PDB file of C-alpha atoms and ligand atoms in Angstrom:
ATOM      1  CA  MET E 115     -18.073 -24.777 -13.575  1.00  0.00           C
ATOM      2  CA  ASP E 116     -19.906 -23.258 -10.659  1.00  0.00           C
ATOM      3  CA  CYS E 117     -20.677 -26.503  -8.866  1.00  0.00           C
ATOM      4  CA  ILE E 118     -20.136 -26.808  -5.140  1.00  0.00           C
ATOM      5  CA  PHE E 119     -19.364 -30.548  -5.253  1.00  0.00           C
ATOM      6  CA  CYS E 120     -16.892 -30.110  -8.134  1.00  0.00           C
ATOM      7  CA  LYS E 121     -15.210 -27.511  -5.933  1.00  0.00           C
ATOM      8  CA  ILE E 122     -15.126 -29.962  -3.029  1.00  0.00           C
ATOM      9  CA  ALA E 123     -13.690 -32.659  -5.346  1.00  0.00           C
ATOM     10  CA  ASN E 124     -11.025 -30.170  -6.525  1.00  0.00           C
ATOM     11  CA  LYS E 125     -10.290 -29.103  -2.907  1.00  0.00           C
ATOM     12  CA  GLU E 126     -11.296 -25.528  -3.691  1.00  0.00           C
ATOM     13  CA  ILE E 127     -13.794 -25.817  -0.842  1.00  0.00           C
ATOM     14  CA  PRO E 128     -12.744 -27.675   2.314  1.00  0.00           C
ATOM     15  CA  SER E 129     -14.628 -30.743   3.481  1.00  0.00           C
ATOM     16  CA  ALA E 130     -14.084 -33.642   5.850  1.00  0.00           C
ATOM     17  CA  ILE E 131     -12.965 -36.269   3.341  1.00  0.00           C
ATOM     18  CA  VAL E 132     -13.387 -39.880   4.441  1.00  0.00           C
ATOM     19  CA  TYR E 133     -12.417 -41.619   1.170  1.00  0.00           C
ATOM     20  CA  GLU E 134     -10.802 -40.683  -2.123  1.00  0.00           C
ATOM     21  CA  ASP E 135      -9.487 -42.376  -5.250  1.00  0.00           C
ATOM     22  CA  GLU E 136      -9.059 -41.247  -8.860  1.00  0.00           C
ATOM     23  CA  ASP E 137     -12.792 -41.492  -9.635  1.00  0.00           C
ATOM     24  CA  VAL E 138     -14.680 -41.116  -6.385  1.00  0.00           C
ATOM     25  CA  ILE E 139     -14.584 -38.874  -3.333  1.00  0.00           C
ATOM     26  CA  ALA E 140     -16.596 -39.120  -0.118  1.00  0.00           C
ATOM     27  CA  PHE E 141     -17.003 -36.521   2.615  1.00  0.00           C
ATOM     28  CA  ASN E 142     -19.152 -35.824   5.650  1.00  0.00           C
ATOM     29  CA  ASP E 143     -22.430 -34.019   4.989  1.00  0.00           C
ATOM     30  CA  LEU E 144     -22.381 -30.466   6.337  1.00  0.00           C
ATOM     31  CA  ASN E 145     -25.787 -30.964   8.001  1.00  0.00           C
ATOM     32  CA  PRO E 146     -25.815 -34.602   9.126  1.00  0.00           C
ATOM     33  CA  GLU E 147     -29.188 -36.325   9.476  1.00  0.00           C
ATOM     34  CA  ALA E 148     -27.688 -39.347  11.225  1.00  0.00           C
ATOM     35  CA  PRO E 149     -24.577 -40.199  13.294  1.00  0.00           C
ATOM     36  CA  VAL E 150     -22.971 -41.298  10.006  1.00  0.00           C
ATOM     37  CA  HIS E 151     -23.970 -39.143   7.027  1.00  0.00           C
ATOM     38  CA  ILE E 152     -21.489 -39.267   4.187  1.00  0.00           C
ATOM     39  CA  LEU E 153     -21.888 -38.038   0.618  1.00  0.00           C
ATOM     40  CA  VAL E 154     -20.269 -40.239  -2.016  1.00  0.00           C
ATOM     41  CA  ILE E 155     -19.807 -38.598  -5.416  1.00  0.00           C
ATOM     42  CA  PRO E 156     -18.098 -39.189  -8.750  1.00  0.00           C
ATOM     43  CA  LYS E 157     -15.311 -36.668  -9.363  1.00  0.00           C
ATOM     44  CA  LYS E 158     -16.718 -36.337 -12.856  1.00  0.00           C
ATOM     45  CA  HIS E 159     -19.549 -33.820 -13.010  1.00  0.00           C
ATOM     46  CA  ILE E 160     -22.824 -35.656 -13.630  1.00  0.00           C
ATOM     47  CA  ALA E 161     -25.752 -33.436 -12.658  1.00  0.00           C
ATOM     48  CA  SER E 162     -28.097 -36.178 -11.438  1.00  0.00           C
ATOM     49  CA  LEU E 163     -28.995 -39.816 -12.012  1.00  0.00           C
ATOM     50  CA  ASN E 164     -31.040 -38.579 -14.992  1.00  0.00           C
ATOM     51  CA  ASP E 165     -27.823 -37.364 -16.572  1.00  0.00           C
ATOM     52  CA  ALA E 166     -25.802 -40.571 -16.215  1.00  0.00           C
ATOM     53  CA  SER E 167     -25.313 -42.564 -19.413  1.00  0.00           C
ATOM     54  CA  GLU E 168     -24.035 -45.892 -20.674  1.00  0.00           C
ATOM     55  CA  GLU E 169     -20.438 -44.712 -20.446  1.00  0.00           C
ATOM     56  CA  ASP E 170     -20.905 -44.159 -16.687  1.00  0.00           C
ATOM     57  CA  GLN E 171     -21.910 -47.761 -16.026  1.00  0.00           C
ATOM     58  CA  GLN E 172     -18.572 -48.798 -14.541  1.00  0.00           C
ATOM     59  CA  LEU E 173     -18.304 -45.612 -12.507  1.00  0.00           C
ATOM     60  CA  LEU E 174     -21.745 -46.133 -10.992  1.00  0.00           C
ATOM     61  CA  GLY E 175     -20.880 -49.692 -10.046  1.00  0.00           C
ATOM     62  CA  LYS E 176     -17.630 -48.505  -8.508  1.00  0.00           C
ATOM     63  CA  ILE E 177     -19.506 -45.950  -6.416  1.00  0.00           C
ATOM     64  CA  MET E 178     -21.774 -48.683  -5.019  1.00  0.00           C
ATOM     65  CA  LEU E 179     -18.832 -50.887  -4.042  1.00  0.00           C
ATOM     66  CA  THR E 180     -17.082 -47.846  -2.573  1.00  0.00           C
ATOM     67  CA  ILE E 181     -20.147 -47.178  -0.428  1.00  0.00           C
ATOM     68  CA  GLN E 182     -19.986 -50.790   0.768  1.00  0.00           C
ATOM     69  CA  LYS E 183     -16.332 -50.288   1.716  1.00  0.00           C
ATOM     70  CA  ILE E 184     -16.953 -46.998   3.517  1.00  0.00           C
ATOM     71  CA  ALA E 185     -19.898 -48.488   5.439  1.00  0.00           C
ATOM     72  CA  SER E 186     -17.600 -51.246   6.623  1.00  0.00           C
ATOM     73  CA  GLU E 187     -14.846 -48.774   7.593  1.00  0.00           C
ATOM     74  CA  GLN E 188     -17.371 -46.641   9.471  1.00  0.00           C
ATOM     75  CA  GLY E 189     -18.529 -49.686  11.453  1.00  0.00           C
ATOM     76  CA  ILE E 190     -22.145 -49.574  10.272  1.00  0.00           C
ATOM     77  CA  ALA E 191     -22.138 -52.481   7.811  1.00  0.00           C
ATOM     78  CA  GLU E 192     -23.379 -55.086  10.263  1.00  0.00           C
ATOM     79  CA  ASP E 193     -26.167 -53.028  11.842  1.00  0.00           C
ATOM     80  CA  GLY E 194     -27.262 -51.720   8.465  1.00  0.00           C
ATOM     81  CA  TYR E 195     -27.470 -48.421   6.690  1.00  0.00           C
ATOM     82  CA  ARG E 196     -29.319 -46.550   3.962  1.00  0.00           C
ATOM     83  CA  VAL E 197     -28.118 -45.302   0.572  1.00  0.00           C
ATOM     84  CA  VAL E 198     -30.130 -42.543  -1.092  1.00  0.00           C
ATOM     85  CA  THR E 199     -29.848 -40.462  -4.212  1.00  0.00           C
ATOM     86  CA  ASN E 200     -32.334 -37.637  -4.575  1.00  0.00           C
ATOM     87  CA  CYS E 201     -33.064 -36.886  -8.222  1.00  0.00           C
ATOM     88  CA  GLY E 202     -34.663 -33.694  -9.453  1.00  0.00           C
ATOM     89  CA  GLU E 203     -37.132 -31.353  -7.864  1.00  0.00           C
ATOM     90  CA  GLN E 204     -39.681 -33.835  -6.558  1.00  0.00           C
ATOM     91  CA  GLY E 205     -36.886 -36.139  -5.452  1.00  0.00           C
ATOM     92  CA  GLY E 206     -35.604 -33.356  -3.206  1.00  0.00           C
ATOM     93  CA  GLN E 207     -32.270 -32.828  -4.942  1.00  0.00           C
ATOM     94  CA  THR E 208     -30.693 -29.522  -3.918  1.00  0.00           C
ATOM     95  CA  VAL E 209     -27.132 -29.919  -5.243  1.00  0.00           C
ATOM     96  CA  MET E 210     -26.977 -30.677  -8.960  1.00  0.00           C
ATOM     97  CA  HIS E 211     -23.962 -32.994  -8.898  1.00  0.00           C
ATOM     98  CA  LEU E 212     -24.813 -36.681  -8.550  1.00  0.00           C
ATOM     99  CA  HIS E 213     -24.328 -37.815  -4.974  1.00  0.00           C
ATOM    100  CA  PHE E 214     -25.270 -40.772  -2.826  1.00  0.00           C
ATOM    101  CA  HIS E 215     -26.126 -40.233   0.826  1.00  0.00           C
ATOM    102  CA  LEU E 216     -24.765 -42.970   3.101  1.00  0.00           C
ATOM    103  CA  LEU E 217     -26.749 -42.815   6.328  1.00  0.00           C
ATOM    104  CA  GLY E 218     -26.242 -44.969   9.379  1.00  0.00           C
ATOM    105  CA  GLY E 219     -25.662 -45.195  13.092  1.00  0.00           C
ATOM    106  CA  ARG E 220     -29.364 -45.066  13.945  1.00  0.00           C
ATOM    107  CA  GLU E 221     -32.576 -46.814  12.965  1.00  0.00           C
ATOM    108  CA  MET E 222     -33.949 -45.437   9.695  1.00  0.00           C
ATOM    109  CA  LEU E 223     -37.653 -44.808   9.169  1.00  0.00           C
ATOM    110  CA  TRP E 224     -39.570 -46.054   6.153  1.00  0.00           C
ATOM    111  CA  PRO E 225     -41.190 -44.871   4.005  1.00  0.00           C
ATOM    112  CA  ALA E 226     -38.965 -41.828   3.609  1.00  0.00           C
ATOM    113  CA  GLY E 227     -40.830 -38.509   3.732  1.00  0.00           C
TER     114      GLY E 227
HETATM  115  P1  5GP D 139     -29.552 -33.295  -1.752  1.00  0.00           P
HETATM  116  O1  5GP D 139     -30.594 -32.499  -1.029  1.00  0.00           O
HETATM  117  O2  5GP D 139     -29.156 -32.621  -3.042  1.00  0.00           O
HETATM  118  O3  5GP D 139     -29.865 -34.731  -1.921  1.00  0.00           O
HETATM  119  O4  5GP D 139     -28.291 -33.302  -0.805  1.00  0.00           O
HETATM  120  C1  5GP D 139     -27.375 -32.283  -0.740  1.00  0.00           C
HETATM  121  C2  5GP D 139     -26.619 -32.472   0.550  1.00  0.00           C
HETATM  122  O5  5GP D 139     -25.430 -31.713   0.465  1.00  0.00           O
HETATM  123  C3  5GP D 139     -27.379 -31.969   1.796  1.00  0.00           C
HETATM  124  O6  5GP D 139     -27.508 -33.050   2.709  1.00  0.00           O
HETATM  125  C4  5GP D 139     -26.481 -30.867   2.343  1.00  0.00           C
HETATM  126  O7  5GP D 139     -26.430 -30.863   3.745  1.00  0.00           O
HETATM  127  C5  5GP D 139     -25.130 -31.170   1.718  1.00  0.00           C
HETATM  128  N1  5GP D 139     -24.305 -30.018   1.445  1.00  0.00           N
HETATM  129  C6  5GP D 139     -24.666 -28.880   0.813  1.00  0.00           C
HETATM  130  N2  5GP D 139     -23.617 -28.043   0.715  1.00  0.00           N
HETATM  131  C7  5GP D 139     -22.572 -28.681   1.286  1.00  0.00           C
HETATM  132  C8  5GP D 139     -21.198 -28.315   1.476  1.00  0.00           C
HETATM  133  O8  5GP D 139     -20.731 -27.241   1.105  1.00  0.00           O
HETATM  134  N3  5GP D 139     -20.409 -29.229   2.111  1.00  0.00           N
HETATM  135  C9  5GP D 139     -20.880 -30.432   2.539  1.00  0.00           C
HETATM  136  N4  5GP D 139     -20.014 -31.244   3.158  1.00  0.00           N
HETATM  137  N5  5GP D 139     -22.164 -30.803   2.361  1.00  0.00           N
HETATM  138  C10 5GP D 139     -22.997 -29.936   1.760  1.00  0.00           C
HETATM  139 ZN1   ZN D 140     -20.130 -30.829 -10.216  1.00  0.00          ZN
END
């Protein structure tokens, strides 16, 4: 499949990996918007949140707890951070493989643009 994040998960494309297990991989965003900007993705190809189903329930929960762990490891848990998934065109999704942005290390603005 011609998916850039599948290729990153399969190590066909290099990335700065900060966490990996059998289901989940996390790597630094190529164009960081904050001092900490990590993308956390399932290794399984799911195009977007719209494409997740009942069978992905455990995986999605695991991703959330993995984000919590990474935030702690990155030293941003106490100060706070933001987790974002952009879904579809109006959501601003540009890579069609489900991913969660973990952003931290600076004050976040709200509402998001
Ligand atoms: P989206 O706009 O789909 O929510 O987020 C896609 C993110 O993937 C963007 O923040 C972009 O910088 C990042 N990105 C796109 N291509 C690559 C890549 O090849 N490597 C890495 N590490 N990040 C990428
Ligand atoms: Zn993919």
